């Protein structure tokens, strides 16, 4: 019974992971290349974190799900012989993901708060004062 459960769970995880990858690739492509939203670093950060999470899911599939199958024995032995089992500890990928998640939007934040030339005007609308960006219009 456990063998059937193991096979069915591996097949289901693989199918759902492949479906998720297809849909995620479609969404990530549009987030990166559709003009109105492609210029914001927030969406690029979402794409980066999503890709990191997908890679983590694939790593989990390889490390956790497939280790119990006899046909994977030779694959894992070759990894062990070639010293590629260093990647069994994924802390380094998590640390890189966190560092890049913090560093990617910093340039935009610095640009907004340090080099922004916006001028704000205080206006009263009856319920209180608010700051509105001052725009200059020309009649050319």
Short mmCIF file of N, CA and C in Angstrom, two decimals:
data_model
loop_
_atom_site.label_atom_id
_atom_site.label_comp_id
_atom_site.label_asym_id
_atom_site.label_seq_id
_atom_site.Cartn_x
_atom_site.Cartn_y
_atom_site.Cartn_z
N UNK A 1 0.82 -1.20 0.00
CA UNK A 1 0.00 0.00 0.00
C UNK A 1 0.86 1.27 0.00
N UNK A 2 1.95 1.26 0.75
CA UNK A 2 2.82 2.45 0.79
C UNK A 2 3.51 2.70 -0.54
N UNK A 3 3.83 1.62 -1.26
CA UNK A 3 4.45 1.79 -2.56
C UNK A 3 3.50 2.49 -3.53
N UNK A 4 2.22 2.13 -3.51
CA UNK A 4 1.23 2.76 -4.37
C UNK A 4 1.05 4.23 -3.97
N UNK A 5 1.02 4.47 -2.67
CA UNK A 5 0.91 5.85 -2.19
C UNK A 5 2.13 6.67 -2.61
N UNK A 6 3.31 6.09 -2.53
CA UNK A 6 4.54 6.79 -2.91
C UNK A 6 4.53 7.14 -4.39
N UNK A 7 4.15 6.20 -5.22
CA UNK A 7 4.10 6.45 -6.66
C UNK A 7 3.04 7.51 -6.99
N UNK A 8 1.85 7.36 -6.40
CA UNK A 8 0.78 8.32 -6.71
C UNK A 8 1.12 9.72 -6.22
N UNK A 9 1.72 9.84 -5.05
CA UNK A 9 2.08 11.18 -4.57
C UNK A 9 3.17 11.80 -5.42
N UNK A 10 4.15 11.00 -5.86
CA UNK A 10 5.21 11.53 -6.72
C UNK A 10 4.64 11.97 -8.07
N UNK A 11 3.75 11.18 -8.63
CA UNK A 11 3.14 11.55 -9.92
C UNK A 11 2.32 12.82 -9.76
N UNK A 12 1.52 12.91 -8.71
CA UNK A 12 0.70 14.11 -8.51
C UNK A 12 1.55 15.35 -8.27
N UNK A 13 2.58 15.21 -7.45
CA UNK A 13 3.47 16.36 -7.20
C UNK A 13 4.15 16.79 -8.49
N UNK A 14 4.59 15.84 -9.29
CA UNK A 14 5.26 16.17 -10.56
C UNK A 14 4.30 16.86 -11.53
N UNK A 15 3.08 16.35 -11.64
CA UNK A 15 2.10 16.95 -12.54
C UNK A 15 1.76 18.37 -12.11
N UNK A 16 1.49 18.54 -10.82
CA UNK A 16 1.14 19.88 -10.34
C UNK A 16 2.31 20.85 -10.43
N UNK A 17 3.51 20.35 -10.23
CA UNK A 17 4.68 21.21 -10.36
C UNK A 17 4.89 21.64 -11.81
N UNK A 18 4.68 20.72 -12.75
CA UNK A 18 4.80 21.09 -14.16
C UNK A 18 3.71 22.08 -14.58
N UNK A 19 2.48 21.87 -14.12
CA UNK A 19 1.40 22.82 -14.42
C UNK A 19 1.68 24.19 -13.81
N UNK A 20 2.16 24.19 -12.59
CA UNK A 20 2.49 25.45 -11.93
C UNK A 20 3.60 26.17 -12.68
N UNK A 21 4.58 25.42 -13.16
CA UNK A 21 5.69 26.03 -13.90
C UNK A 21 5.20 26.68 -15.19
N UNK A 22 4.30 26.02 -15.89
CA UNK A 22 3.78 26.59 -17.14
C UNK A 22 3.01 27.88 -16.86
N UNK A 23 2.11 27.85 -15.89
CA UNK A 23 1.33 29.05 -15.57
C UNK A 23 2.21 30.15 -15.00
N UNK A 24 3.17 29.78 -14.16
CA UNK A 24 4.08 30.78 -13.59
C UNK A 24 4.94 31.42 -14.67
N UNK A 25 5.41 30.62 -15.63
CA UNK A 25 6.21 31.19 -16.71
C UNK A 25 5.40 32.20 -17.51
N UNK A 26 4.13 31.90 -17.76
CA UNK A 26 3.26 32.82 -18.49
C UNK A 26 3.09 34.13 -17.70
N UNK A 27 2.79 34.01 -16.42
CA UNK A 27 2.57 35.21 -15.58
C UNK A 27 3.88 35.98 -15.43
N UNK A 28 4.99 35.28 -15.17
CA UNK A 28 6.27 35.98 -14.99
C UNK A 28 6.71 36.68 -16.26
N UNK A 29 6.46 36.08 -17.41
CA UNK A 29 6.80 36.72 -18.68
C UNK A 29 6.04 38.04 -18.81
N UNK A 30 4.76 38.02 -18.49
CA UNK A 30 3.97 39.25 -18.59
C UNK A 30 4.36 40.28 -17.53
N UNK A 31 4.74 39.83 -16.36
CA UNK A 31 5.19 40.78 -15.34
C UNK A 31 6.51 41.44 -15.73
N UNK A 32 7.36 40.72 -16.43
CA UNK A 32 8.66 41.27 -16.81
C UNK A 32 8.62 42.10 -18.08
N UNK A 33 7.70 41.78 -19.01
CA UNK A 33 7.77 42.41 -20.32
C UNK A 33 6.54 43.21 -20.72
N UNK A 34 5.48 43.25 -19.93
CA UNK A 34 4.34 44.10 -20.24
C UNK A 34 4.66 45.50 -19.76
N UNK A 35 4.49 46.48 -20.63
CA UNK A 35 5.04 47.82 -20.40
C UNK A 35 4.57 48.52 -19.12
N UNK A 36 3.31 48.61 -18.81
CA UNK A 36 2.98 49.42 -17.63
C UNK A 36 3.55 48.88 -16.32
N UNK A 37 3.64 47.57 -16.18
CA UNK A 37 4.10 47.03 -14.90
C UNK A 37 5.54 46.55 -14.92
N UNK A 38 6.16 46.49 -16.08
CA UNK A 38 7.52 45.96 -16.15
C UNK A 38 8.56 46.93 -15.60
N UNK A 39 8.19 48.18 -15.42
CA UNK A 39 9.18 49.14 -14.93
C UNK A 39 9.28 49.20 -13.41
N UNK A 40 8.40 48.49 -12.71
CA UNK A 40 8.41 48.52 -11.25
C UNK A 40 9.24 47.37 -10.69
N UNK A 41 10.11 47.70 -9.75
CA UNK A 41 10.97 46.69 -9.15
C UNK A 41 10.20 45.71 -8.28
N UNK A 42 9.04 46.11 -7.78
CA UNK A 42 8.24 45.22 -6.95
C UNK A 42 7.84 43.97 -7.72
N UNK A 43 7.44 44.14 -8.96
CA UNK A 43 7.02 43.00 -9.77
C UNK A 43 8.22 42.14 -10.15
N UNK A 44 9.37 42.77 -10.36
CA UNK A 44 10.58 41.99 -10.63
C UNK A 44 10.97 41.17 -9.41
N UNK A 45 10.75 41.73 -8.23
CA UNK A 45 11.02 41.01 -7.00
C UNK A 45 10.07 39.82 -6.84
N UNK A 46 8.81 40.01 -7.22
CA UNK A 46 7.84 38.91 -7.18
C UNK A 46 8.28 37.79 -8.11
N UNK A 47 8.74 38.15 -9.31
CA UNK A 47 9.21 37.15 -10.27
C UNK A 47 10.43 36.42 -9.71
N UNK A 48 11.37 37.17 -9.16
CA UNK A 48 12.58 36.55 -8.62
C UNK A 48 12.25 35.57 -7.50
N UNK A 49 11.39 35.99 -6.58
CA UNK A 49 11.01 35.11 -5.48
C UNK A 49 10.22 33.90 -5.97
N UNK A 50 9.38 34.09 -6.97
CA UNK A 50 8.63 32.97 -7.52
C UNK A 50 9.52 31.95 -8.19
N UNK A 51 10.51 32.42 -8.93
CA UNK A 51 11.45 31.51 -9.59
C UNK A 51 12.28 30.76 -8.54
N UNK A 52 12.70 31.46 -7.50
CA UNK A 52 13.44 30.80 -6.42
C UNK A 52 12.58 29.73 -5.75
N UNK A 53 11.31 30.02 -5.55
CA UNK A 53 10.41 29.04 -4.94
C UNK A 53 10.18 27.84 -5.86
N UNK A 54 10.05 28.07 -7.16
CA UNK A 54 9.91 26.96 -8.10
C UNK A 54 11.16 26.08 -8.11
N UNK A 55 12.32 26.70 -8.09
CA UNK A 55 13.56 25.92 -8.04
C UNK A 55 13.64 25.12 -6.74
N UNK A 56 13.17 25.70 -5.66
CA UNK A 56 13.13 24.99 -4.39
C UNK A 56 12.20 23.78 -4.46
N UNK A 57 11.07 23.94 -5.14
CA UNK A 57 10.13 22.82 -5.29
C UNK A 57 10.74 21.71 -6.14
N UNK A 58 11.45 22.08 -7.21
CA UNK A 58 12.11 21.07 -8.03
C UNK A 58 13.21 20.36 -7.23
N UNK A 59 13.94 21.11 -6.44
CA UNK A 59 14.98 20.49 -5.60
C UNK A 59 14.35 19.54 -4.59
N UNK A 60 13.22 19.93 -4.03
CA UNK A 60 12.52 19.05 -3.09
C UNK A 60 12.04 17.78 -3.79
N UNK A 61 11.57 17.91 -5.01
CA UNK A 61 11.14 16.74 -5.78
C UNK A 61 12.30 15.78 -5.99
N UNK A 62 13.44 16.32 -6.36
CA UNK A 62 14.61 15.47 -6.62
C UNK A 62 15.14 14.86 -5.33
N UNK A 63 15.25 15.66 -4.28
CA UNK A 63 15.87 15.19 -3.05
C UNK A 63 14.92 14.31 -2.22
N UNK A 64 13.67 14.71 -2.08
CA UNK A 64 12.77 14.00 -1.18
C UNK A 64 11.92 12.95 -1.86
N UNK A 65 11.33 13.28 -2.99
CA UNK A 65 10.37 12.38 -3.61
C UNK A 65 11.04 11.22 -4.34
N UNK A 66 12.10 11.50 -5.07
CA UNK A 66 12.66 10.49 -5.97
C UNK A 66 13.71 9.58 -5.32
N UNK A 67 14.08 9.85 -4.08
CA UNK A 67 15.13 9.03 -3.46
C UNK A 67 14.67 7.61 -3.16
N UNK A 68 13.39 7.37 -3.08
CA UNK A 68 12.91 6.03 -2.71
C UNK A 68 12.77 5.10 -3.92
N UNK A 69 13.05 5.56 -5.11
CA UNK A 69 12.88 4.72 -6.30
C UNK A 69 14.19 4.05 -6.67
N UNK A 70 14.13 2.79 -7.06
CA UNK A 70 15.37 2.06 -7.42
C UNK A 70 16.09 2.64 -8.64
N UNK A 71 15.35 3.20 -9.59
CA UNK A 71 16.01 3.73 -10.80
C UNK A 71 16.82 4.98 -10.51
N UNK A 72 16.59 5.63 -9.37
CA UNK A 72 17.36 6.83 -9.01
C UNK A 72 18.63 6.49 -8.25
N UNK A 73 18.83 5.22 -7.88
CA UNK A 73 19.99 4.83 -7.08
C UNK A 73 21.30 5.16 -7.79
N UNK A 74 21.39 4.83 -9.05
CA UNK A 74 22.62 5.10 -9.82
C UNK A 74 22.86 6.61 -9.94
N UNK A 75 21.79 7.38 -10.08
CA UNK A 75 21.92 8.83 -10.18
C UNK A 75 22.52 9.42 -8.91
N UNK A 76 22.00 8.99 -7.76
CA UNK A 76 22.51 9.52 -6.49
C UNK A 76 23.92 9.03 -6.19
N UNK A 77 24.24 7.82 -6.60
CA UNK A 77 25.61 7.35 -6.42
C UNK A 77 26.58 8.16 -7.26
N UNK A 78 26.18 8.51 -8.49
CA UNK A 78 27.07 9.33 -9.31
C UNK A 78 27.24 10.73 -8.73
N UNK A 79 26.16 11.26 -8.12
CA UNK A 79 26.30 12.54 -7.44
C UNK A 79 27.27 12.45 -6.27
N UNK A 80 27.15 11.38 -5.52
CA UNK A 80 28.03 11.21 -4.37
C UNK A 80 29.48 11.04 -4.80
N UNK A 81 29.70 10.27 -5.88
CA UNK A 81 31.07 10.05 -6.36
C UNK A 81 31.69 11.34 -6.90
N UNK A 82 30.89 12.18 -7.49
CA UNK A 82 31.41 13.41 -8.11
C UNK A 82 31.34 14.61 -7.17
N UNK A 83 31.09 14.37 -5.90
CA UNK A 83 31.05 15.42 -4.88
C UNK A 83 30.02 16.50 -5.18
N UNK A 84 28.96 16.14 -5.87
CA UNK A 84 27.91 17.11 -6.14
C UNK A 84 26.83 17.11 -5.07
N UNK A 85 27.00 16.30 -4.06
CA UNK A 85 26.02 16.27 -2.98
C UNK A 85 26.19 17.44 -2.02
N UNK A 86 27.07 18.37 -2.37
CA UNK A 86 27.24 19.58 -1.56
C UNK A 86 25.93 20.36 -1.50
N UNK A 87 25.13 20.24 -2.53
CA UNK A 87 23.90 21.03 -2.62
C UNK A 87 22.75 20.45 -1.81
N UNK A 88 23.03 19.45 -0.97
CA UNK A 88 21.94 18.91 -0.15
C UNK A 88 21.51 19.91 0.92
N UNK A 89 22.37 20.84 1.25
CA UNK A 89 22.02 21.86 2.22
C UNK A 89 21.69 23.13 1.44
N UNK A 90 20.42 23.52 1.42
CA UNK A 90 19.98 24.63 0.59
C UNK A 90 19.95 25.96 1.34
N UNK A 91 20.65 26.05 2.46
CA UNK A 91 20.69 27.30 3.20
C UNK A 91 21.31 28.42 2.37
N UNK A 92 22.31 28.08 1.58
CA UNK A 92 22.99 29.10 0.78
C UNK A 92 22.04 29.71 -0.24
N UNK A 93 21.14 28.89 -0.82
CA UNK A 93 20.17 29.43 -1.78
C UNK A 93 19.17 30.35 -1.08
N UNK A 94 18.79 29.99 0.14
CA UNK A 94 17.88 30.84 0.91
C UNK A 94 18.54 32.17 1.24
N UNK A 95 19.79 32.13 1.65
CA UNK A 95 20.51 33.36 2.01
C UNK A 95 20.66 34.26 0.78
N UNK A 96 21.01 33.68 -0.36
CA UNK A 96 21.14 34.47 -1.59
C UNK A 96 19.80 35.07 -1.97
N UNK A 97 18.72 34.30 -1.84
CA UNK A 97 17.39 34.80 -2.16
C UNK A 97 17.01 35.97 -1.28
N UNK A 98 17.28 35.87 0.01
CA UNK A 98 16.94 36.96 0.93
C UNK A 98 17.78 38.20 0.63
N UNK A 99 19.06 38.01 0.39
CA UNK A 99 19.94 39.17 0.10
C UNK A 99 19.49 39.87 -1.18
N UNK A 100 19.22 39.11 -2.23
CA UNK A 100 18.79 39.73 -3.49
C UNK A 100 17.40 40.34 -3.36
N UNK A 101 16.55 39.74 -2.55
CA UNK A 101 15.21 40.30 -2.34
C UNK A 101 15.29 41.65 -1.66
N UNK A 102 16.28 41.84 -0.83
CA UNK A 102 16.45 43.12 -0.16
C UNK A 102 17.17 44.11 -1.07
N UNK A 103 18.17 43.66 -1.82
CA UNK A 103 18.99 44.57 -2.60
C UNK A 103 18.35 45.04 -3.90
N UNK A 104 17.48 44.22 -4.51
CA UNK A 104 16.91 44.62 -5.79
C UNK A 104 16.11 45.92 -5.73
N UNK A 105 15.23 46.11 -4.76
CA UNK A 105 14.45 47.35 -4.76
C UNK A 105 15.18 48.55 -4.17
N UNK A 106 16.38 48.38 -3.64
CA UNK A 106 17.06 49.50 -2.98
C UNK A 106 17.36 50.63 -3.95
N UNK A 107 17.74 50.31 -5.18
CA UNK A 107 18.06 51.37 -6.13
C UNK A 107 16.84 52.24 -6.42
N UNK A 108 15.69 51.64 -6.55
CA UNK A 108 14.46 52.41 -6.80
C UNK A 108 14.09 53.23 -5.57
N UNK A 109 14.24 52.67 -4.39
CA UNK A 109 13.92 53.40 -3.16
C UNK A 109 14.84 54.61 -3.00
N UNK A 110 16.12 54.42 -3.25
CA UNK A 110 17.07 55.54 -3.17
C UNK A 110 16.72 56.59 -4.22
N UNK A 111 16.37 56.16 -5.41
CA UNK A 111 15.99 57.09 -6.47
C UNK A 111 14.75 57.90 -6.08
N UNK A 112 13.77 57.25 -5.49
CA UNK A 112 12.54 57.95 -5.13
C UNK A 112 12.78 58.97 -4.02
N UNK A 113 13.51 58.58 -2.99
CA UNK A 113 13.64 59.45 -1.82
C UNK A 113 14.80 60.43 -1.89
N UNK A 114 15.82 60.16 -2.68
CA UNK A 114 16.98 61.04 -2.71
C UNK A 114 17.00 61.92 -3.96
N UNK A 115 16.75 61.34 -5.12
CA UNK A 115 16.91 62.08 -6.37
C UNK A 115 15.59 62.52 -6.99
N UNK A 116 14.50 62.37 -6.29
CA UNK A 116 13.19 62.74 -6.82
C UNK A 116 13.04 64.26 -6.80
N UNK A 117 12.63 64.83 -7.91
CA UNK A 117 12.49 66.28 -8.01
C UNK A 117 11.04 66.72 -7.85
N UNK A 118 10.21 65.87 -7.27
CA UNK A 118 8.80 66.22 -7.11
C UNK A 118 8.63 67.32 -6.07
N UNK A 119 7.68 68.17 -6.33
CA UNK A 119 7.36 69.26 -5.42
C UNK A 119 5.93 69.05 -4.94
N UNK A 120 5.72 69.11 -3.63
CA UNK A 120 4.40 68.86 -3.07
C UNK A 120 3.80 70.15 -2.53
N UNK A 121 2.52 70.32 -2.78
CA UNK A 121 1.78 71.51 -2.34
C UNK A 121 0.73 71.06 -1.33
N UNK A 122 0.62 71.81 -0.23
CA UNK A 122 -0.38 71.49 0.78
C UNK A 122 -1.72 72.11 0.38
N UNK A 123 -2.76 71.29 0.34
CA UNK A 123 -4.10 71.76 -0.04
C UNK A 123 -5.10 71.39 1.05
N UNK A 124 -6.08 72.25 1.22
CA UNK A 124 -7.13 72.00 2.19
C UNK A 124 -8.41 71.69 1.42
N UNK A 125 -9.01 70.53 1.70
CA UNK A 125 -10.24 70.12 1.03
C UNK A 125 -11.43 70.13 1.97
N UNK A 126 -11.35 70.87 3.07
CA UNK A 126 -12.46 70.96 4.00
C UNK A 126 -12.38 69.95 5.13
N UNK A 127 -11.89 68.77 4.85
CA UNK A 127 -11.78 67.75 5.90
C UNK A 127 -10.38 67.69 6.48
N UNK A 128 -9.48 68.44 5.94
CA UNK A 128 -8.11 68.47 6.44
C UNK A 128 -7.13 68.77 5.32
N UNK A 129 -5.89 68.97 5.69
CA UNK A 129 -4.84 69.27 4.73
C UNK A 129 -4.22 67.97 4.21
N UNK A 130 -3.94 67.96 2.94
CA UNK A 130 -3.21 66.84 2.33
C UNK A 130 -2.12 67.41 1.43
N UNK A 131 -1.10 66.60 1.18
CA UNK A 131 -0.03 66.99 0.27
C UNK A 131 -0.30 66.39 -1.10
N UNK A 132 -0.26 67.24 -2.12
CA UNK A 132 -0.47 66.78 -3.49
C UNK A 132 0.75 67.16 -4.32
N UNK A 133 1.12 66.30 -5.27
CA UNK A 133 2.26 66.66 -6.13
C UNK A 133 1.91 67.87 -6.98
N UNK A 134 2.82 68.81 -7.04
CA UNK A 134 2.62 70.01 -7.84
C UNK A 134 3.08 69.70 -9.26
N UNK A 135 2.19 69.91 -10.20
CA UNK A 135 2.53 69.69 -11.61
C UNK A 135 2.55 71.00 -12.34
N UNK A 136 3.47 71.12 -13.25
CA UNK A 136 3.56 72.33 -14.07
C UNK A 136 3.04 72.00 -15.44
N UNK A 137 2.11 72.80 -15.91
CA UNK A 137 1.59 72.55 -17.25
C UNK A 137 1.95 73.73 -18.14
N UNK A 138 2.14 73.42 -19.37
CA UNK A 138 2.45 74.46 -20.35
C UNK A 138 1.39 74.42 -21.43
N UNK A 139 1.19 75.53 -22.10
CA UNK A 139 0.19 75.59 -23.17
C UNK A 139 0.91 75.73 -24.50
N UNK A 140 1.62 74.71 -24.90
CA UNK A 140 2.31 74.76 -26.20
C UNK A 140 1.42 74.37 -27.31
#
